[in-house]
CSV table of N, CA and C in Angstrom, one decimal:
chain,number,residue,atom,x,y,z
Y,1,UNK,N,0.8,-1.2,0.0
Y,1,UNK,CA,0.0,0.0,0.0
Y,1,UNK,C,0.9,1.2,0.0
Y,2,UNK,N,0.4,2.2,-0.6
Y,2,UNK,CA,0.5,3.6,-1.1
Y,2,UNK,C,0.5,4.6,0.4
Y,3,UNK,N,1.8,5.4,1.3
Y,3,UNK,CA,1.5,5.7,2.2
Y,3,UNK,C,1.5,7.1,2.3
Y,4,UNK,N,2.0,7.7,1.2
Y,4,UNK,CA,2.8,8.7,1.1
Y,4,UNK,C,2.5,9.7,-0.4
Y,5,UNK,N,1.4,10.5,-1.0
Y,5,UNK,CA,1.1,11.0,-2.0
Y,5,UNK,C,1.0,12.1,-2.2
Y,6,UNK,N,1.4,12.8,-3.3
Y,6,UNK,CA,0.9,14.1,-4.0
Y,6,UNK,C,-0.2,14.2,-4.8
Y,7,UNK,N,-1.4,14.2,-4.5
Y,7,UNK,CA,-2.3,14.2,-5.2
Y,7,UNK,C,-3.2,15.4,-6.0
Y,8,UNK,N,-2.6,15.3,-7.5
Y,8,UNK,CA,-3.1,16.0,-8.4
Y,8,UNK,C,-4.7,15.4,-8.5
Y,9,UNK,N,-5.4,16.8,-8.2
Y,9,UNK,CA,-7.1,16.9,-8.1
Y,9,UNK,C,-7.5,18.4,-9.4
Y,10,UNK,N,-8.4,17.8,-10.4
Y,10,UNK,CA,-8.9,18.5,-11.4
Y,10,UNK,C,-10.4,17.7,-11.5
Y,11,UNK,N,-11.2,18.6,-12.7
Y,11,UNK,CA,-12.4,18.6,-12.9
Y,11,UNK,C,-12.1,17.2,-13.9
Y,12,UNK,N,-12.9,16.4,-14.2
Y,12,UNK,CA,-13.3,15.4,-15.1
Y,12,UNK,C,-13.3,16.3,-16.3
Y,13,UNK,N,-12.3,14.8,-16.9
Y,13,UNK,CA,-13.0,15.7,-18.5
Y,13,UNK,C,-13.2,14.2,-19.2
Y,14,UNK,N,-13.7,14.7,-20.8
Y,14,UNK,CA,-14.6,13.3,-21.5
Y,14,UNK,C,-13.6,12.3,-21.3
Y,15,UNK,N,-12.2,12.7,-21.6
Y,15,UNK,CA,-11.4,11.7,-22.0
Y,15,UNK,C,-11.2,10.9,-20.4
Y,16,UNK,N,-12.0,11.3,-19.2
Y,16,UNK,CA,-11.2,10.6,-18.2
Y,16,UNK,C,-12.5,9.4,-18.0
Y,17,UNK,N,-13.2,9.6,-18.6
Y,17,UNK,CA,-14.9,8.7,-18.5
Y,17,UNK,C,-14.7,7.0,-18.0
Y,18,UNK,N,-13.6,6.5,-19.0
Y,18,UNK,CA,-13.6,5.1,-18.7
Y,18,UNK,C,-12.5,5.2,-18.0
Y,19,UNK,N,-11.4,5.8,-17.1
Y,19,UNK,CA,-10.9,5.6,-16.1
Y,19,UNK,C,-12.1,6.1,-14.9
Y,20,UNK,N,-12.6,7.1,-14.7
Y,20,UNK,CA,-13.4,7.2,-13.9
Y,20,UNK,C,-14.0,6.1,-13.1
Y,21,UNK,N,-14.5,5.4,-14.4
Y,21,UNK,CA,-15.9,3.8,-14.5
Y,21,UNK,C,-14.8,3.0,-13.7
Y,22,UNK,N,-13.8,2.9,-14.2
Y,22,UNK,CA,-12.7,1.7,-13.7
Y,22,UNK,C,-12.6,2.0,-12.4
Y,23,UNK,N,-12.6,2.8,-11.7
Y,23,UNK,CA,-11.9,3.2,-10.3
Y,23,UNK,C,-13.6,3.1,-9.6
Y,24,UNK,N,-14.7,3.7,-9.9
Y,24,UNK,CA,-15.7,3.5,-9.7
Y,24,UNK,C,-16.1,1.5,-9.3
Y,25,UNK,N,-15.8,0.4,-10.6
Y,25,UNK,CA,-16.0,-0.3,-10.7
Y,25,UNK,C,-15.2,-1.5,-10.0
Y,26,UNK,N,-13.7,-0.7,-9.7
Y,26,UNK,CA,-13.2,-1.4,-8.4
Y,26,UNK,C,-13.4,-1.2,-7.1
Y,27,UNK,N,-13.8,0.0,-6.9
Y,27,UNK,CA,-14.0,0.5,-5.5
Y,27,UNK,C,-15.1,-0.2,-4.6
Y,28,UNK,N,-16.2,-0.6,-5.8
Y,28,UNK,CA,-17.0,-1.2,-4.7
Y,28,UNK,C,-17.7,-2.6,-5.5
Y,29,UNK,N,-18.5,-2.9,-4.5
Y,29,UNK,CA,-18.7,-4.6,-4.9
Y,29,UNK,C,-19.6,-5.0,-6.0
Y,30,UNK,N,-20.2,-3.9,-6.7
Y,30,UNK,CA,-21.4,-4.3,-7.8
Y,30,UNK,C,-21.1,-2.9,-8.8
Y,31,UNK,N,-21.3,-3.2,-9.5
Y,31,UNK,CA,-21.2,-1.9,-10.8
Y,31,UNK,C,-22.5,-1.1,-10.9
Y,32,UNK,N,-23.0,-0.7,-9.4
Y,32,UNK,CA,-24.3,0.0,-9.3
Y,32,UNK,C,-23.7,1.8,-9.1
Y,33,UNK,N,-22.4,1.8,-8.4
Y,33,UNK,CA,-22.2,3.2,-8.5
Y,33,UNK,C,-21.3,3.4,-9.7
Y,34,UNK,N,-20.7,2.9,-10.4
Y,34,UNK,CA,-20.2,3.5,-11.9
Y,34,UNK,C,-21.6,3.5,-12.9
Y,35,UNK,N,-22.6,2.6,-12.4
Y,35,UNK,CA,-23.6,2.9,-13.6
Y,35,UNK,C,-24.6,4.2,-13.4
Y,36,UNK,N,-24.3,4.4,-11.8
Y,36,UNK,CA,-25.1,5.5,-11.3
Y,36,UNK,C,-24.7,6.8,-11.8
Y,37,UNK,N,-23.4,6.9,-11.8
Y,37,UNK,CA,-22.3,7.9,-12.8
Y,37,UNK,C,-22.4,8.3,-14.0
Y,38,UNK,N,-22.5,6.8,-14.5
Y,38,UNK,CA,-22.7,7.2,-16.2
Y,38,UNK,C,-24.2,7.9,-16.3
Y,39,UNK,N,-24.9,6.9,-15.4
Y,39,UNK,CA,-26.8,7.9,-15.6
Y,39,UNK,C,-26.7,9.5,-15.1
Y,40,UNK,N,-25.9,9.6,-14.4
Y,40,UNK,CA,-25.9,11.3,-13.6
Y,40,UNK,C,-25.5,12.2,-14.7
Y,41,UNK,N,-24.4,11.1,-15.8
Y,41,UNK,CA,-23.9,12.6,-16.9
Y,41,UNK,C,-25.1,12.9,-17.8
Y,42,UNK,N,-25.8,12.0,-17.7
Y,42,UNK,CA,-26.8,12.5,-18.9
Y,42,UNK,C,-28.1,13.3,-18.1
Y,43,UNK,N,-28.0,13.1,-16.7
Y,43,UNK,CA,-28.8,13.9,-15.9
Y,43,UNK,C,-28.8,15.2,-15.8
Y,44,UNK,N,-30.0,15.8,-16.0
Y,44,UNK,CA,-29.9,17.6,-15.3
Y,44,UNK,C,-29.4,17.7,-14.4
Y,45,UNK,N,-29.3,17.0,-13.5
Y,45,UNK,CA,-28.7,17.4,-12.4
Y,45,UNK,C,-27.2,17.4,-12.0
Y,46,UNK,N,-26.6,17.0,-13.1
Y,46,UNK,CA,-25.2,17.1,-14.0
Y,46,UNK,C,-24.6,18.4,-13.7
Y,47,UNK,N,-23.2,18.5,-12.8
Y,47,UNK,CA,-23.0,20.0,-13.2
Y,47,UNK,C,-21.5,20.4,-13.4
Y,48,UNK,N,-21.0,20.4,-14.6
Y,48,UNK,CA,-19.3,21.1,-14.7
Y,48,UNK,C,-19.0,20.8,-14.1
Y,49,UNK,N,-18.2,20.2,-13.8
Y,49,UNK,CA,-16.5,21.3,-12.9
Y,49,UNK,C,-16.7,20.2,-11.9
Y,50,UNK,N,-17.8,19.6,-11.0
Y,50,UNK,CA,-18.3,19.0,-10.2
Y,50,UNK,C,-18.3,17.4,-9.9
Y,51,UNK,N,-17.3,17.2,-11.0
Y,51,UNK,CA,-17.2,15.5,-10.9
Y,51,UNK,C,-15.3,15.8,-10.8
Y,52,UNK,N,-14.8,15.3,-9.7
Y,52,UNK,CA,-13.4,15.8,-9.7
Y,52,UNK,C,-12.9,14.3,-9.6
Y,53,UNK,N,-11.4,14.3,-10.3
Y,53,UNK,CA,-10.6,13.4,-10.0
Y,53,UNK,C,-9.3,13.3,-8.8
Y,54,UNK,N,-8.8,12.6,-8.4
Y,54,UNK,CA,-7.5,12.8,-8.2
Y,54,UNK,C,-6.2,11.7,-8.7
Y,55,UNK,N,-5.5,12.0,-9.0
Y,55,UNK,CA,-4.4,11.3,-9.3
Y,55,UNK,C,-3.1,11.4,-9.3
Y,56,UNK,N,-2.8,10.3,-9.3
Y,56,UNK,CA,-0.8,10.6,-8.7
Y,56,UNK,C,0.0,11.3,-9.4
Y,57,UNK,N,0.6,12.2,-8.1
Y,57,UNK,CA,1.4,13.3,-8.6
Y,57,UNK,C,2.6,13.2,-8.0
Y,58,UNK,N,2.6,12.4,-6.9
Y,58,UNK,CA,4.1,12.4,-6.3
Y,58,UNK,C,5.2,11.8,-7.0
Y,59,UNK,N,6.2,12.4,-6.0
Y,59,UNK,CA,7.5,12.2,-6.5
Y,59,UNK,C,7.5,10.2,-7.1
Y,60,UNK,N,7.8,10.0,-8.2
Y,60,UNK,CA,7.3,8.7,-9.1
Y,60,UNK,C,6.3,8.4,-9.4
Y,61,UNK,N,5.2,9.0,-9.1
Y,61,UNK,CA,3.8,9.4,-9.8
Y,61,UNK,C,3.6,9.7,-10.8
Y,62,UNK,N,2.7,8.4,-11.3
Y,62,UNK,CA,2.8,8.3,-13.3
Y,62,UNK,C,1.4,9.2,-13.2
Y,63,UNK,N,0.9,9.9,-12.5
Y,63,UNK,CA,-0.3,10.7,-13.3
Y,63,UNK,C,-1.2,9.9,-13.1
Y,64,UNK,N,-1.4,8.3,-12.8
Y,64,UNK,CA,-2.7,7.7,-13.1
Y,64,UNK,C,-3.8,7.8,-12.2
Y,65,UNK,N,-5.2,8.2,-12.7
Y,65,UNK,CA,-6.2,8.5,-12.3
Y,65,UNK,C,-6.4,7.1,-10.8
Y,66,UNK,N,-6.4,8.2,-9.8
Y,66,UNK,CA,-6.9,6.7,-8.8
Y,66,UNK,C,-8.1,7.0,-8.0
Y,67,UNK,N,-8.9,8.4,-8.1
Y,67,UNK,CA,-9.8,8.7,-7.2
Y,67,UNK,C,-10.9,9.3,-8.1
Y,68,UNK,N,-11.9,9.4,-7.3
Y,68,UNK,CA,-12.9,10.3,-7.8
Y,68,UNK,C,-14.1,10.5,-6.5
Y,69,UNK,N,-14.5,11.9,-6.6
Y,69,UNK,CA,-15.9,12.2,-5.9
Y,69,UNK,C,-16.3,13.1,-6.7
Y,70,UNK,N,-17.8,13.1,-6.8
Y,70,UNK,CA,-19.0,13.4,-7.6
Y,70,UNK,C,-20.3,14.4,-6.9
Y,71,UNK,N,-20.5,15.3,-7.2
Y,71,UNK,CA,-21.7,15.9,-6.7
Y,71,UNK,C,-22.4,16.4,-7.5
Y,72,UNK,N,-24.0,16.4,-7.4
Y,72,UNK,CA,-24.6,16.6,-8.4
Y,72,UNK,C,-25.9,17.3,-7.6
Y,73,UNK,N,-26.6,18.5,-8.7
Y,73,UNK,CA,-27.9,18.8,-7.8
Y,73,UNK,C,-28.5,17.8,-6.9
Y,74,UNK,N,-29.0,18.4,-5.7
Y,74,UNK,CA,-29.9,17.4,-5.2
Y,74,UNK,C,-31.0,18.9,-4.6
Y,75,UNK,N,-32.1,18.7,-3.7
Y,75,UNK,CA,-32.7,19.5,-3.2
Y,75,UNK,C,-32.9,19.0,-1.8
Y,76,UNK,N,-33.0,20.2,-0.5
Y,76,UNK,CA,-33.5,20.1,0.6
Y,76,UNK,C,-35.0,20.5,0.4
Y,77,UNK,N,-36.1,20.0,0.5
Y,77,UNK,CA,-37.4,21.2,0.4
Y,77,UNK,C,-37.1,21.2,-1.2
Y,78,UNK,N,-36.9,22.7,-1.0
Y,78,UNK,CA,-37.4,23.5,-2.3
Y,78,UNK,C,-36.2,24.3,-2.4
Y,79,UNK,N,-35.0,24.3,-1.5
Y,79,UNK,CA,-33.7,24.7,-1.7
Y,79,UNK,C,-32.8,23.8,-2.7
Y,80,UNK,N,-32.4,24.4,-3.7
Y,80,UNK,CA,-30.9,24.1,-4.2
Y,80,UNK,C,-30.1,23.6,-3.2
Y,81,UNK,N,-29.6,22.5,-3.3
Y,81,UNK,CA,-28.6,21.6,-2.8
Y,81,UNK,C,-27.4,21.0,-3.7
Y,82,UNK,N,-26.3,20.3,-3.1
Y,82,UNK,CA,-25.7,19.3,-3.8
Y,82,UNK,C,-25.6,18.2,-2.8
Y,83,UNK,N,-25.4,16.8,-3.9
Y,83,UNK,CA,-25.2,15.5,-2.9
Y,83,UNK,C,-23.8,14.7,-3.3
Y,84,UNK,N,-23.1,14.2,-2.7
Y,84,UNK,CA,-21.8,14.0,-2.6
Y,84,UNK,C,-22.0,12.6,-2.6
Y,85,UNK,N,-21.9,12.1,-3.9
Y,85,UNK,CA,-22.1,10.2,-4.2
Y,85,UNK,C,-22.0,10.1,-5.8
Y,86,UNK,N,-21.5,9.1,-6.0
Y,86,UNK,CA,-20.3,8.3,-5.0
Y,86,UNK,C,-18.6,8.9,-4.9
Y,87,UNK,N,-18.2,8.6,-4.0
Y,87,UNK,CA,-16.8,8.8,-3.9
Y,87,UNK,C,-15.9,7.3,-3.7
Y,88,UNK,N,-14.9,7.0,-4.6
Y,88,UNK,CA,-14.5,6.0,-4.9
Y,88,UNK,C,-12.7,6.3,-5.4
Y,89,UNK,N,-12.5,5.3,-4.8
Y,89,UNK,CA,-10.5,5.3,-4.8
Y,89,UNK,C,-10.3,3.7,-5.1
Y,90,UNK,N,-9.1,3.5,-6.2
Y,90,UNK,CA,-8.7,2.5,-6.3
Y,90,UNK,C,-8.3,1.6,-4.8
Y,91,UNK,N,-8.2,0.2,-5.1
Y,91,UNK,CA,-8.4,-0.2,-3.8
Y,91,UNK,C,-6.7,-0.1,-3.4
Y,92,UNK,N,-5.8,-0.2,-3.8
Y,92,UNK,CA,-4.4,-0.1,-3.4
Y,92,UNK,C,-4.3,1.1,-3.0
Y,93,UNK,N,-4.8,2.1,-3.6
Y,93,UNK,CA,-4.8,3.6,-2.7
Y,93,UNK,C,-5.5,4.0,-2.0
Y,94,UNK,N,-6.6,3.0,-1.6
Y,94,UNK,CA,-7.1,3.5,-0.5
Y,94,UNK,C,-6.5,4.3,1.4
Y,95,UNK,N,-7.1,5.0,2.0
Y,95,UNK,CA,-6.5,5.1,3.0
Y,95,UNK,C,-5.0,6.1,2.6
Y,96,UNK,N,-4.6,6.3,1.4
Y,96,UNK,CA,-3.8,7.0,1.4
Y,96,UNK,C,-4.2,8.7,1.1
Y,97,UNK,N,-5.6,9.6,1.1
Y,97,UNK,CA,-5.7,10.8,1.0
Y,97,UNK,C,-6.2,11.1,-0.7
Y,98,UNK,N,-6.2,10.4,-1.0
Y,98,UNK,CA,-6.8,10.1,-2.9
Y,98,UNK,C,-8.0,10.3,-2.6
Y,99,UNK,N,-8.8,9.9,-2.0
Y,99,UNK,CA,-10.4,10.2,-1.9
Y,99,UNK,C,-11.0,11.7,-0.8
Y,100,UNK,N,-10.0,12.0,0.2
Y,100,UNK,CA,-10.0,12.7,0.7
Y,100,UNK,C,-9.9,14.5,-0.1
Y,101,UNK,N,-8.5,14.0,-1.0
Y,101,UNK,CA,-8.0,15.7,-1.9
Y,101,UNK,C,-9.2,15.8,-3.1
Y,102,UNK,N,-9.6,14.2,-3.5
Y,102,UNK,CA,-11.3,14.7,-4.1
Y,102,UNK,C,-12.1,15.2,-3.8
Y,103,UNK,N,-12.7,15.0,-1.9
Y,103,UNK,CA,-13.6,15.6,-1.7
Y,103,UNK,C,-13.5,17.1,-1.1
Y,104,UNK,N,-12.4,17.0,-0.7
Y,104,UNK,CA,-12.1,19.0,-0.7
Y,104,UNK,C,-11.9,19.8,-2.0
Y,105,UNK,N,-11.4,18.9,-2.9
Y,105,UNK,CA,-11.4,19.7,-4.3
Y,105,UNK,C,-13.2,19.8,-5.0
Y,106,UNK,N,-13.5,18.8,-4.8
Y,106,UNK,CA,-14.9,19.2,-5.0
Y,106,UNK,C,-15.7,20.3,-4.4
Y,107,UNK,N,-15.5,20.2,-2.9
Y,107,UNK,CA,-16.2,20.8,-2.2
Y,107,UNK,C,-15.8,22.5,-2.8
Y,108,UNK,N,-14.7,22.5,-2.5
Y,108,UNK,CA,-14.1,23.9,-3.3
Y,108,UNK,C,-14.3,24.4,-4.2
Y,109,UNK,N,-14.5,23.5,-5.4
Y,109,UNK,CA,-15.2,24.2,-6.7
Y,109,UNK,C,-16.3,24.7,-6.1
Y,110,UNK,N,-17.5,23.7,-5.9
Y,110,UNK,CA,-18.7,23.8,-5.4
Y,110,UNK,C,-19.2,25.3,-4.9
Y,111,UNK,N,-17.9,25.5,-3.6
Y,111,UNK,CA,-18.2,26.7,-3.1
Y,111,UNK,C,-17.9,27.8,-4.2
Y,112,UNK,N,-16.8,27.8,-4.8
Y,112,UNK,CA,-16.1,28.4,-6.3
Y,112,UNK,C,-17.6,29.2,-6.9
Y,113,UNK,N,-18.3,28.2,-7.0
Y,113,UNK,CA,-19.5,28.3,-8.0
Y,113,UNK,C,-21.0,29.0,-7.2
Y,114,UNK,N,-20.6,29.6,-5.9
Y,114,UNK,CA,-21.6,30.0,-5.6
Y,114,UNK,C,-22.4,28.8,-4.6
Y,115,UNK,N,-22.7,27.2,-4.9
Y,115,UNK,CA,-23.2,27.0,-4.1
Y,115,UNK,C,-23.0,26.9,-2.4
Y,116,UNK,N,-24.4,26.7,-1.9
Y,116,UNK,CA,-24.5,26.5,-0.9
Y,116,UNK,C,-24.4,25.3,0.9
Y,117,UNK,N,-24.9,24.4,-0.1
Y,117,UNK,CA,-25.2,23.3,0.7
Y,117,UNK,C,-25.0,21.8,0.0
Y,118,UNK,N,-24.2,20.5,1.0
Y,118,UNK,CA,-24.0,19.6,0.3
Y,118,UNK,C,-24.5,18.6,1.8
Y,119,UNK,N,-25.2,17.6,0.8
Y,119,UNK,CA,-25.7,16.7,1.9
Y,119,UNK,C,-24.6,15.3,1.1
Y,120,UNK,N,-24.7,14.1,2.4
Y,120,UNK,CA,-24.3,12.9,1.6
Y,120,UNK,C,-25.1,11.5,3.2
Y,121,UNK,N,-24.9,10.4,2.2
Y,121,UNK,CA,-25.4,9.3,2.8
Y,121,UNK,C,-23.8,8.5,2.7
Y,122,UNK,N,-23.2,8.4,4.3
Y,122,UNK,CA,-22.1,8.0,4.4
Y,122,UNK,C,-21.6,7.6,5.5
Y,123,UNK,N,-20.8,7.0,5.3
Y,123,UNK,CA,-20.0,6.4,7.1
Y,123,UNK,C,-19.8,7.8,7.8
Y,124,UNK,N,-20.4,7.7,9.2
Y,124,UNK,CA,-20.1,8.9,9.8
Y,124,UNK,C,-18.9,8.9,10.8
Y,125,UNK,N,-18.2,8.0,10.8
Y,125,UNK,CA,-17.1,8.6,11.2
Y,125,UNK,C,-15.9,8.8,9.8
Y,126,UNK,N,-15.8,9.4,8.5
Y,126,UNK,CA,-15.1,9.4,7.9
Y,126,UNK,C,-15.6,10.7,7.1
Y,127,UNK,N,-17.1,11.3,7.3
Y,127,UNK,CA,-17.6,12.8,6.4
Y,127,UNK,C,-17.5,13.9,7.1
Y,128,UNK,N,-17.2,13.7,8.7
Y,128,UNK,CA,-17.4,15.1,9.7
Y,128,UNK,C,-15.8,15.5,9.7
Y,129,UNK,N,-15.4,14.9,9.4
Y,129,UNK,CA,-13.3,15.5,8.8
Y,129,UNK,C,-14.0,16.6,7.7
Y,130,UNK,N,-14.6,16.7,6.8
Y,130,UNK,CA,-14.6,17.8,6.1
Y,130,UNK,C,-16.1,19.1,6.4
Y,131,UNK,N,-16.2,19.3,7.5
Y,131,UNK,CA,-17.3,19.5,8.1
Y,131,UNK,C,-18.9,18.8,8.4
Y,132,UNK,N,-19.3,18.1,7.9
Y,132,UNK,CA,-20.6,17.5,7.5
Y,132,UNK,C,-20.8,17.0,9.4
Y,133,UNK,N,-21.9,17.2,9.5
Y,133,UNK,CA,-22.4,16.9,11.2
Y,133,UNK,C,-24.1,16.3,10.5
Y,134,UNK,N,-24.3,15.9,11.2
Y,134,UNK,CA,-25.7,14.7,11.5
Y,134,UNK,C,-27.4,15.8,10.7
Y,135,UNK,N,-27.5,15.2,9.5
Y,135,UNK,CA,-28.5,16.0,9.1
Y,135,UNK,C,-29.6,16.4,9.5
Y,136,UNK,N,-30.1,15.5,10.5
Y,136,UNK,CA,-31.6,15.6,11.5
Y,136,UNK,C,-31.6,16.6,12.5
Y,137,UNK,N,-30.0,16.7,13.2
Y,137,UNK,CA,-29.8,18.3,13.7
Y,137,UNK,C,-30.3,19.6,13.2
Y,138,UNK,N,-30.1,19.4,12.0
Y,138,UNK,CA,-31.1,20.5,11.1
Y,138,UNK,C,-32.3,20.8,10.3
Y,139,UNK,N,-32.7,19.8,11.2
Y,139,UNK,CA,-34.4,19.2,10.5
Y,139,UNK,C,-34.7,18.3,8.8
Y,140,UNK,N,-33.1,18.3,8.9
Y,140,UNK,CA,-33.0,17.5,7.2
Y,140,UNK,C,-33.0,15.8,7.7
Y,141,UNK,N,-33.9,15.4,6.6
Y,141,UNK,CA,-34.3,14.0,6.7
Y,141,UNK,C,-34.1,13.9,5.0
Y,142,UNK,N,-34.8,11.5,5.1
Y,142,UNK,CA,-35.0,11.4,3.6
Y,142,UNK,C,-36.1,10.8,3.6
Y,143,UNK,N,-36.9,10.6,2.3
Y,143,UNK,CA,-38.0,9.9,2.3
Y,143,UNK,C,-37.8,7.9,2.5
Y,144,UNK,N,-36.6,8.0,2.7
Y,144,UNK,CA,-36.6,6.7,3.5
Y,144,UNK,C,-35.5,6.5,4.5
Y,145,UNK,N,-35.6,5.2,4.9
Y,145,UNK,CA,-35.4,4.9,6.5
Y,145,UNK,C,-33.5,4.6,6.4
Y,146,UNK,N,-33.2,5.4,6.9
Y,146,UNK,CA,-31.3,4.9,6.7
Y,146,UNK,C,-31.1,5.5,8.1
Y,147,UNK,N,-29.6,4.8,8.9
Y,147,UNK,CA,-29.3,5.5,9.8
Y,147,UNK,C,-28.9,7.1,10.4
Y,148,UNK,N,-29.6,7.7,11.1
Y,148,UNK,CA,-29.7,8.4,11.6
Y,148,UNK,C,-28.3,9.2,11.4
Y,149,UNK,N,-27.5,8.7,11.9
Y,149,UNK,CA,-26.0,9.4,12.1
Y,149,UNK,C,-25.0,9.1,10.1
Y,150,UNK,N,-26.0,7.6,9.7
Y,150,UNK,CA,-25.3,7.9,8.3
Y,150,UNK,C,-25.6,9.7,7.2
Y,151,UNK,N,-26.7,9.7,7.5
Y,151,UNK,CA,-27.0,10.8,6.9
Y,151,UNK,C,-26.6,12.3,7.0
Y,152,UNK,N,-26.2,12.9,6.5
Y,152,UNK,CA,-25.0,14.3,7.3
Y,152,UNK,C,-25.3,15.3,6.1
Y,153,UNK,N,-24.8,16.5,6.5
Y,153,UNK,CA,-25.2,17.8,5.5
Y,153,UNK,C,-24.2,19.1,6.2
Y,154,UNK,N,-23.8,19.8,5.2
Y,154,UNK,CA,-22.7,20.8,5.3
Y,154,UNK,C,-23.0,22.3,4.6
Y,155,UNK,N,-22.9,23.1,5.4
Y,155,UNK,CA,-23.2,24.4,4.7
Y,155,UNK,C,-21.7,24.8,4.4
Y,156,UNK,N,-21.4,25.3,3.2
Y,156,UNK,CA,-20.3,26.0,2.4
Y,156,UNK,C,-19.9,27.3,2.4
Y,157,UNK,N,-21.0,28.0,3.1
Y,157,UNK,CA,-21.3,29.5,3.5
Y,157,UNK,C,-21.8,29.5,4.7
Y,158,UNK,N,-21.2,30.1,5.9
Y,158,UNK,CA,-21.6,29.9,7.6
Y,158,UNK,C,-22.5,31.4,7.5
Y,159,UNK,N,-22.8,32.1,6.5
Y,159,UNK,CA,-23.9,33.0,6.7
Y,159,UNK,C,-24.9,33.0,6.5
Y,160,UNK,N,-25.0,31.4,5.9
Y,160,UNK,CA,-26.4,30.7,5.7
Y,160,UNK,C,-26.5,29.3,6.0
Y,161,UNK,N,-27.3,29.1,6.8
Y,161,UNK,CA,-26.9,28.0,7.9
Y,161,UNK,C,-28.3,26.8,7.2
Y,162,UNK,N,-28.2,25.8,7.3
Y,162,UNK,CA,-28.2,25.0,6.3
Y,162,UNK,C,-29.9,24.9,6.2
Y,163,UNK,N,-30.7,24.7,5.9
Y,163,UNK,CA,-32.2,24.8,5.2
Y,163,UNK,C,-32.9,23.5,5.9
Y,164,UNK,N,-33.8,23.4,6.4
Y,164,UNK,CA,-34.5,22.0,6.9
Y,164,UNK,C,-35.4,20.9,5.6
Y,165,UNK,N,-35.7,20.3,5.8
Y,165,UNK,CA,-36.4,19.3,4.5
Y,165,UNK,C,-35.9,18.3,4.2
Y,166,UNK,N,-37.4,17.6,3.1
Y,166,UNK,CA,-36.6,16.3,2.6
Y,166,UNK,C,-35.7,16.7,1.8
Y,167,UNK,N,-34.5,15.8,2.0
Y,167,UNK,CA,-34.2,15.4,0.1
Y,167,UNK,C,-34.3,15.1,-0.5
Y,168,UNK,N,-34.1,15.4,-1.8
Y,168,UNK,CA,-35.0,14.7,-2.9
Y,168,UNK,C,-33.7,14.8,-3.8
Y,169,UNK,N,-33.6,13.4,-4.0
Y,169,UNK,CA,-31.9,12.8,-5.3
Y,169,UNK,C,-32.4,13.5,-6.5
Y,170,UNK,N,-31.8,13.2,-7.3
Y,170,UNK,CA,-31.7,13.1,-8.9
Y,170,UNK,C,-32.2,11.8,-9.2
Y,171,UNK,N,-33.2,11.0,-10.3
Y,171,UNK,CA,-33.8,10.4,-10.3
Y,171,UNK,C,-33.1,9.2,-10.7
Y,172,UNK,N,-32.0,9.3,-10.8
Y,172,UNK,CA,-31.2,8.4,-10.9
Y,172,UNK,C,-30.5,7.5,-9.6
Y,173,UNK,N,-30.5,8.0,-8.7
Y,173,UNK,CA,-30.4,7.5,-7.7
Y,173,UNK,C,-31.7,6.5,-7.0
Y,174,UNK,N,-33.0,6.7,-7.6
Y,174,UNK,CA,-34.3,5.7,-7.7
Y,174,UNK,C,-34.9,6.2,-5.8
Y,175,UNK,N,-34.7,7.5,-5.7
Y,175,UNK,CA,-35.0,7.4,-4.1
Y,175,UNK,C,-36.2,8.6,-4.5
């Protein structure tokens, strides 16, 4: 295992699609989050700049694409949101910060762009490292039953403090 990285973090581009799928399709146990990817690009809820990679830049780092996190419109209510799924790292680099420099590069654009608010359904001891705290704290729920503490939400702007409501995915997510 990989202990020690420089990790070069940029926006997706077409040519990175089937590395993307690959790292997606190793990361986890069924090809339901690389298919969920491919359905999000053709989705409205699709946005620029918003599907980021990372890849090796350190010292003997061939450049190869090993990470990715993705956010795409979602809604609280009737607020503009984003939702942070999936995030996926080859499995040899896992635990080395590849999925981590994704999701602050993301998050960064995101803010970059004006938005506001990003929810995610995720292990909660591994999303409150980039601020995210327990979504029910702020009256944010989903229309179905997941753990309480999996579910988390982050405001990007502390002058607007995060919106209560369901959420409601992109319909590609089938929720």
């Amino acid at each position: 295992m990989r202990t020690r990285n420089t990790w070069i973090t940029r926006a997706e581009t077409r040519a990175d699609i089937p590395a993307v799928r690959a790292v997606d399709l190793a990361a986890f146990d069924t090809p339901l989050e690389a298919d969920l990817v491919d359905a999000l690009r053709t989705d409205s809820s699709w946005i620029d700049g918003l599907s980021i990679v990372s890849a090796d830049g350190g010292e003997g780092g061939d450049g190869k694409l090993v990470g990715h996190a993705l956010l795409t419109r979602c809604h609280i209510g009737d607020t503009p949101a984003l939702c942070l799924a999936p995030v996926a790292v080859l499995p040899e680099y896992q635990k080395t910060g590849a999925g981590s420099a994704a999701i602050r590069a993301a998050l960064r654009a995101a803010k970059d762009m004006g938005e506001r608010y990003v929810t995610v359904l995720g292990h909660p001891a591994y999303y409150p490292r980039f601020g995210f705290t327990r979504a029910s704290a702020h009256g944010i729920r989903l229309s179905i039953e997941v753990p309480d503490e999996a579910m988390m939400a982050l405001t990007l702007d502390e002058a607007h403090p995060l919106p209560g409501g369901t959420v409601r995915y992109p319909a590609p997510f089938g929720i």
